[in-house]
CSV table of C-alpha atoms and ligand atoms in Angstrom, one decimal:
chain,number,residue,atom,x,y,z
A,1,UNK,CA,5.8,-11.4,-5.3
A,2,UNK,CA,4.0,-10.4,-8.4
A,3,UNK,CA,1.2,-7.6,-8.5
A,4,UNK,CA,-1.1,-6.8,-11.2
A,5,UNK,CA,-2.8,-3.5,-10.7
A,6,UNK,CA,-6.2,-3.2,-12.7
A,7,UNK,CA,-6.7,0.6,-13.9
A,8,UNK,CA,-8.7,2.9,-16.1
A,9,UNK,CA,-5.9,5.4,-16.0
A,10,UNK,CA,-2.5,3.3,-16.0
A,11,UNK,CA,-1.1,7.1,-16.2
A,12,UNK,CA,-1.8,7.7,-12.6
A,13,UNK,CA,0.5,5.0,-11.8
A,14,UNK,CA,3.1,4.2,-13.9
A,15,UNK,CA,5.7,6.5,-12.9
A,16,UNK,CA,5.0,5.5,-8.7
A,17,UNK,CA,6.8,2.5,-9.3
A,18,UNK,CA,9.7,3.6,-11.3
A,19,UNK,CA,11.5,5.4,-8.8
A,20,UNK,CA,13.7,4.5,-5.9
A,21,UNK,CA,12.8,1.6,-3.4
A,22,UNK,CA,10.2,-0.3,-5.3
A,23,UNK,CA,12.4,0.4,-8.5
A,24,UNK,CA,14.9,-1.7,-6.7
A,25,UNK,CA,12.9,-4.3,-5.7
A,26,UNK,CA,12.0,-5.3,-9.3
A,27,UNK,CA,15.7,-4.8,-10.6
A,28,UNK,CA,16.4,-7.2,-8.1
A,29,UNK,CA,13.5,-9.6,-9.1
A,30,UNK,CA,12.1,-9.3,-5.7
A,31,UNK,CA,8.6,-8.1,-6.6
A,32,UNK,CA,6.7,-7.7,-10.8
A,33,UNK,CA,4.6,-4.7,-10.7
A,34,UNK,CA,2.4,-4.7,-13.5
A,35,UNK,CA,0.0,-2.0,-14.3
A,36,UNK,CA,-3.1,-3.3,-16.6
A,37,UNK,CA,-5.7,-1.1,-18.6
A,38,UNK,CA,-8.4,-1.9,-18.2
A,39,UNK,CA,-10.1,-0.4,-21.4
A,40,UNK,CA,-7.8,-2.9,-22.8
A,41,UNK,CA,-10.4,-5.9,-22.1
A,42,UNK,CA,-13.6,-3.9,-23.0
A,43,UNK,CA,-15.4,-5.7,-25.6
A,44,UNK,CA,-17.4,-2.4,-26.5
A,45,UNK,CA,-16.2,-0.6,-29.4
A,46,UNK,CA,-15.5,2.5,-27.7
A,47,UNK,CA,-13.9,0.7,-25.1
A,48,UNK,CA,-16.2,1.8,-22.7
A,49,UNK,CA,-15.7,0.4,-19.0
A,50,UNK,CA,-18.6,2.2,-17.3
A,51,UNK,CA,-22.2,2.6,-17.4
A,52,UNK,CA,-25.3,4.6,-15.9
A,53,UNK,CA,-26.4,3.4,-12.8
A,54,UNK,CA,-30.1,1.3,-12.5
A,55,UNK,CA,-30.9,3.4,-9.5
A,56,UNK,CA,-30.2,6.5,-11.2
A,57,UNK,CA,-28.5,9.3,-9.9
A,58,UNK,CA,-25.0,11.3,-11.0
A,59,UNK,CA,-22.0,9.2,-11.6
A,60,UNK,CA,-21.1,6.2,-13.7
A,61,UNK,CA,-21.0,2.5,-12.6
A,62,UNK,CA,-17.7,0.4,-13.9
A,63,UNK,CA,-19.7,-2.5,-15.9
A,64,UNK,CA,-18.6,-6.2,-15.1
A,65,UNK,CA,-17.2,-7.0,-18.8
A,66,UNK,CA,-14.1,-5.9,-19.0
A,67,UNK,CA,-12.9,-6.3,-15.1
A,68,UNK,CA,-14.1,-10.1,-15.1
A,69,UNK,CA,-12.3,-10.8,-18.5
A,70,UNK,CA,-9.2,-9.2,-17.3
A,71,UNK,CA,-9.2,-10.9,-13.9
A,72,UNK,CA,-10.0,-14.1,-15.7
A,73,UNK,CA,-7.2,-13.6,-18.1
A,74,UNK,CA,-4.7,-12.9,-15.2
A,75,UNK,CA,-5.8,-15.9,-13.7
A,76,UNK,CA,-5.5,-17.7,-17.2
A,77,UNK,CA,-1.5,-17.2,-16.3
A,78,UNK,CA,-1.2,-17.6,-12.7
A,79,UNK,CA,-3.0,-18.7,-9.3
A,80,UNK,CA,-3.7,-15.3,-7.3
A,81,UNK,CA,-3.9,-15.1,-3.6
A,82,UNK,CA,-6.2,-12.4,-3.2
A,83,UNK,CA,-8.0,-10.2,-5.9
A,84,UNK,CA,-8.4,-7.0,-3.9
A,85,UNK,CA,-10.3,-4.4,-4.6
A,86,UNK,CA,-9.4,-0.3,-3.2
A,87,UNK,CA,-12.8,0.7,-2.1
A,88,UNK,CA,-13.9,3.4,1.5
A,89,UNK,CA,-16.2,0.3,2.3
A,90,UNK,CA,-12.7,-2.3,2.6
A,91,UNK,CA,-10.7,-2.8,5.9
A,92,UNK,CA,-8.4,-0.7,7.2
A,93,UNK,CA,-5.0,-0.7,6.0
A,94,UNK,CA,-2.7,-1.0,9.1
A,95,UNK,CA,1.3,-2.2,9.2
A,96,UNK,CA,-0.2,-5.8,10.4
A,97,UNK,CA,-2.4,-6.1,7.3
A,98,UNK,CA,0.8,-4.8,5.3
A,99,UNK,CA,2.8,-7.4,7.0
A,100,UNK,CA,0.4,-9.9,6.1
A,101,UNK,CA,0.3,-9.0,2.4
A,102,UNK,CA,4.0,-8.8,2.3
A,103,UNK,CA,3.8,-13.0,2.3
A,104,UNK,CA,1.5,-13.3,-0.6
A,105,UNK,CA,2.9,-14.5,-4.2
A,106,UNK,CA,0.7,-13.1,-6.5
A,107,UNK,CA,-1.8,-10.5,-6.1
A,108,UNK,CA,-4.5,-8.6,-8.1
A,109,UNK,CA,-5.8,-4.9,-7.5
A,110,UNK,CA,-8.5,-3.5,-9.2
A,111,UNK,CA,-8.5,0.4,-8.5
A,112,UNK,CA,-12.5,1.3,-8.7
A,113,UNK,CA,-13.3,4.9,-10.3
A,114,UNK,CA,-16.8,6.7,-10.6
A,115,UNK,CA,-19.9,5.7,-8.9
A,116,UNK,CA,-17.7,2.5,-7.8
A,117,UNK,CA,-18.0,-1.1,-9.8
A,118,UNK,CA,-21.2,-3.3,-9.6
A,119,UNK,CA,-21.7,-5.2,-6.7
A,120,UNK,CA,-21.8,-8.3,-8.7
A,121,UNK,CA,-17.9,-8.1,-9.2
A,122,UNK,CA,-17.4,-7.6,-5.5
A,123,UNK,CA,-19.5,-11.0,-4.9
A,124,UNK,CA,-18.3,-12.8,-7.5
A,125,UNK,CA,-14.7,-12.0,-8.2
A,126,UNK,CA,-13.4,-10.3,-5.4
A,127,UNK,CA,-11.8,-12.2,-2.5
A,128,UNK,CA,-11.4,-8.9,-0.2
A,129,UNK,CA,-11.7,-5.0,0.3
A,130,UNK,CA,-9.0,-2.6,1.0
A,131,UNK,CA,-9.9,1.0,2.6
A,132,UNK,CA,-6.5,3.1,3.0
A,133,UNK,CA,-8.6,5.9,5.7
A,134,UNK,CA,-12.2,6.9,6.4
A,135,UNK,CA,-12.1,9.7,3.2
A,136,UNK,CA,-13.2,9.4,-0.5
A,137,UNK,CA,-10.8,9.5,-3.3
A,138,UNK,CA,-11.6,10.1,-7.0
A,139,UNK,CA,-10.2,6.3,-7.7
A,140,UNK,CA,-8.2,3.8,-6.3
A,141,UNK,CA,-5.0,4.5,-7.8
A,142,UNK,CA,-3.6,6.5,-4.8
A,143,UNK,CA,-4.7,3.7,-2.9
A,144,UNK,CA,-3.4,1.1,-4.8
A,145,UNK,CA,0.4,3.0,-4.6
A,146,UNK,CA,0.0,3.7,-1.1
A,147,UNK,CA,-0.7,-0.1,-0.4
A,148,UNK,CA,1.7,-1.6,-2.9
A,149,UNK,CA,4.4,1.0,-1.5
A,150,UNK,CA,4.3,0.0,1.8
A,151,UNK,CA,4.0,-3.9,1.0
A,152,UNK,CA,6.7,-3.9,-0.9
A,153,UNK,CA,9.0,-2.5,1.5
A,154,UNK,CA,8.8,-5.4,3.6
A,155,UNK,CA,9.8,-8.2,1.3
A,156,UNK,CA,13.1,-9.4,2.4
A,157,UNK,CA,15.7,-7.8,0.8
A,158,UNK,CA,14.0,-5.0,-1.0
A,159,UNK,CA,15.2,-2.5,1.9
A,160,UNK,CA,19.3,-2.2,1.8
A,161,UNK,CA,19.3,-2.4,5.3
A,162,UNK,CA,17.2,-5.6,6.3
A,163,UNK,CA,16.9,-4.8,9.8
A,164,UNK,CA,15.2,-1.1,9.4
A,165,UNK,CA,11.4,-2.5,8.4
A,166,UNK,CA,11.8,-3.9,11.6
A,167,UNK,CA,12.1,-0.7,13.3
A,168,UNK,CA,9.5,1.2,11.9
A,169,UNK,CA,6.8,3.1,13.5
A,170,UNK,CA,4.1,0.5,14.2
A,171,UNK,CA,5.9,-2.5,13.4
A,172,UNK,CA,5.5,-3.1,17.7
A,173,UNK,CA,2.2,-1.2,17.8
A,174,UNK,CA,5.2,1.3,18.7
A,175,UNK,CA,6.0,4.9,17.1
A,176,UNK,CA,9.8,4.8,15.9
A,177,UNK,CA,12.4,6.5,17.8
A,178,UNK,CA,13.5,10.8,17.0
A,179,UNK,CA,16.8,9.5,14.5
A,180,UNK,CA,19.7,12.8,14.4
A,181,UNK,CA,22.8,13.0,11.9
A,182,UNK,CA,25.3,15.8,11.9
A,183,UNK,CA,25.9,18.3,12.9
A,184,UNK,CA,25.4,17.1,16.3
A,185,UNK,CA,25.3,20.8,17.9
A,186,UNK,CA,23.7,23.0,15.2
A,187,UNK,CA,23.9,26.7,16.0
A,188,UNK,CA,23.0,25.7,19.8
A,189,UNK,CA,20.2,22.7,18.8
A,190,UNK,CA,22.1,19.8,20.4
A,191,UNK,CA,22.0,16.3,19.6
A,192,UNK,CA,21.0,14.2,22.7
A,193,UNK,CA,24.2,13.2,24.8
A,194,UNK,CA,23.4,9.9,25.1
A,195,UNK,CA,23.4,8.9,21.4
A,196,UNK,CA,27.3,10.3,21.0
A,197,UNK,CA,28.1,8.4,23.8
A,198,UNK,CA,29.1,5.0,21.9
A,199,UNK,CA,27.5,2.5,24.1
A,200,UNK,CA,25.3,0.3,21.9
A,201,UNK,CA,23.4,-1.3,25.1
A,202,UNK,CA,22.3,2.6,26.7
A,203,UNK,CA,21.3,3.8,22.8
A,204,UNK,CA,19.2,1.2,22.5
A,205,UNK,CA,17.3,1.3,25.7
A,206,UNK,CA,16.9,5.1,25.3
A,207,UNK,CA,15.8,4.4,21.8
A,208,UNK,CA,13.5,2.1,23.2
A,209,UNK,CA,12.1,4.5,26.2
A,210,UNK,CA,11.8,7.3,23.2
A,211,UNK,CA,9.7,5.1,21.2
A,212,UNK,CA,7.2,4.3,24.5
A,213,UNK,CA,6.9,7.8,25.4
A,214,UNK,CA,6.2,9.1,21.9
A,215,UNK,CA,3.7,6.2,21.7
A,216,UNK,CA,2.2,7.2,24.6
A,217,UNK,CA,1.8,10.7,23.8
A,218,UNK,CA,0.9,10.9,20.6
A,219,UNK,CA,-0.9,7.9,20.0
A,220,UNK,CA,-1.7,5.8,23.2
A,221,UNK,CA,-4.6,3.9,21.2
A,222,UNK,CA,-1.9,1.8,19.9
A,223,UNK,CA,-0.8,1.1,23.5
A,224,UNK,CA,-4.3,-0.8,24.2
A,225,UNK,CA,-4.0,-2.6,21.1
B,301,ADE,N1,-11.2,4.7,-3.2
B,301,ADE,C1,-11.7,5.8,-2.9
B,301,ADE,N2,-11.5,6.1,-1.6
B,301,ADE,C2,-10.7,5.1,-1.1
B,301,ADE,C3,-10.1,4.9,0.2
B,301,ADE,N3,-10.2,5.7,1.2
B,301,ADE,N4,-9.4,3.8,0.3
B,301,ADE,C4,-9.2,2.9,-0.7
B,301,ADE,N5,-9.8,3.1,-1.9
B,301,ADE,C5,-10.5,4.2,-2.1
């Protein structure tokens, strides 16, 4: 999988992807992160990406120039999937959405700042909208890590252990499991019995009762799902 990320502060996001998981994903050649300015495609001498708004009002507007030149460079190299864009407006990130991402090839996301971008890009150029919660960011960066974060994780083979995606919270509409490691008695806090008791077939189906009962108590929305 390949991801550009479109950005007027590159700095915000280099250094998420250099570090552990998603760092081993690209030594492995699994996924290409690849973070864009986008000040780098501005025609205007100052290399100005934003403008004031026609309606008036506080905050600047991210002009159409150098967005559609970048995204039509990208697309110069490649065929993209989706061009997404990190906007409150977009849907809801959820693990099925992530899951569904995780099976794209190449993908484009364009982190708005200020005021937002002009609607014209959203109609013309973009093919959906991301929203990572109902609150309001200064930009889309954070967004943009959280959703490339937890995409990446699921592309076969990024994870050491392939089969622990699988048992992540959500992945069945189901929280994951309370996990222990030693000590199993520590200073009186005791590990439950039944995970020391070696038997794979009762682990699992307490495992699996822990994860329904956490589900139900702590977020039985997902139940009704
Ligand atoms: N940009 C600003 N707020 C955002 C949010 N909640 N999700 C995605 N992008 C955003």
């Amino acid at each position: 999988m390949r991801i550009d990320i479109l950005t007027v502060v590159p700095e915000l996001l280099e250094s998420s992807f250099k570090h552990s998981i998603l760092k081993r994903g690209q030594d492995k050649g699994l996924v290409e992160i690849v973070v864009h300015n986008i000040r780098d495609f501005s025609e205007d001498k100052h290399r100005k990406t934003d403008d004031y708004a026609f309606s008036g009002g506080a905050g600047m507007v991210m002009t159409i120039q150098p967005i559609e030149s970048a995204i039509n460079f990208l697309k110069s190299q490649r065929e993209y999937d989706e061009v997404i864009y990190t906007s409150p407006d977009g849907i809801q990130l959820d693990q099925k959405l992530a899951n569904n991402l995780s099976l794209l090839n190449n993908v484009i996301l364009l982190c708005g700042h200020y005021k937002g971008i002009d609607q014209r890009i959203r109609e013309h150029l973009i093919t959906m909208e991301i929203s990572i919660g109902d609150y309001v960011l200064t930009g889309g960066e954070l967004a943009a890590a959280v959703i490339v974060d937890c995409v990446v994780r699921l592309i076969p083979g990024v994870l050491s252990d392939e089969t622990s995606a699988l048992t992540d919270s959500f992945q069945d509409n189901l929280l994951s499991p309370p996990v222990y490691t030693r000590p199993a008695d520590y200073k009186g806090w005791k590990v439950p019995e039944i995970l020391l008791s070696g038997n794979d077939r009762k682990i699992t189906e307490y495992q699996e009762q822990q994860a329904y009962e956490r589900t139900k108590r702590l977020r039985p929305d997902l139940l009704n799902d």
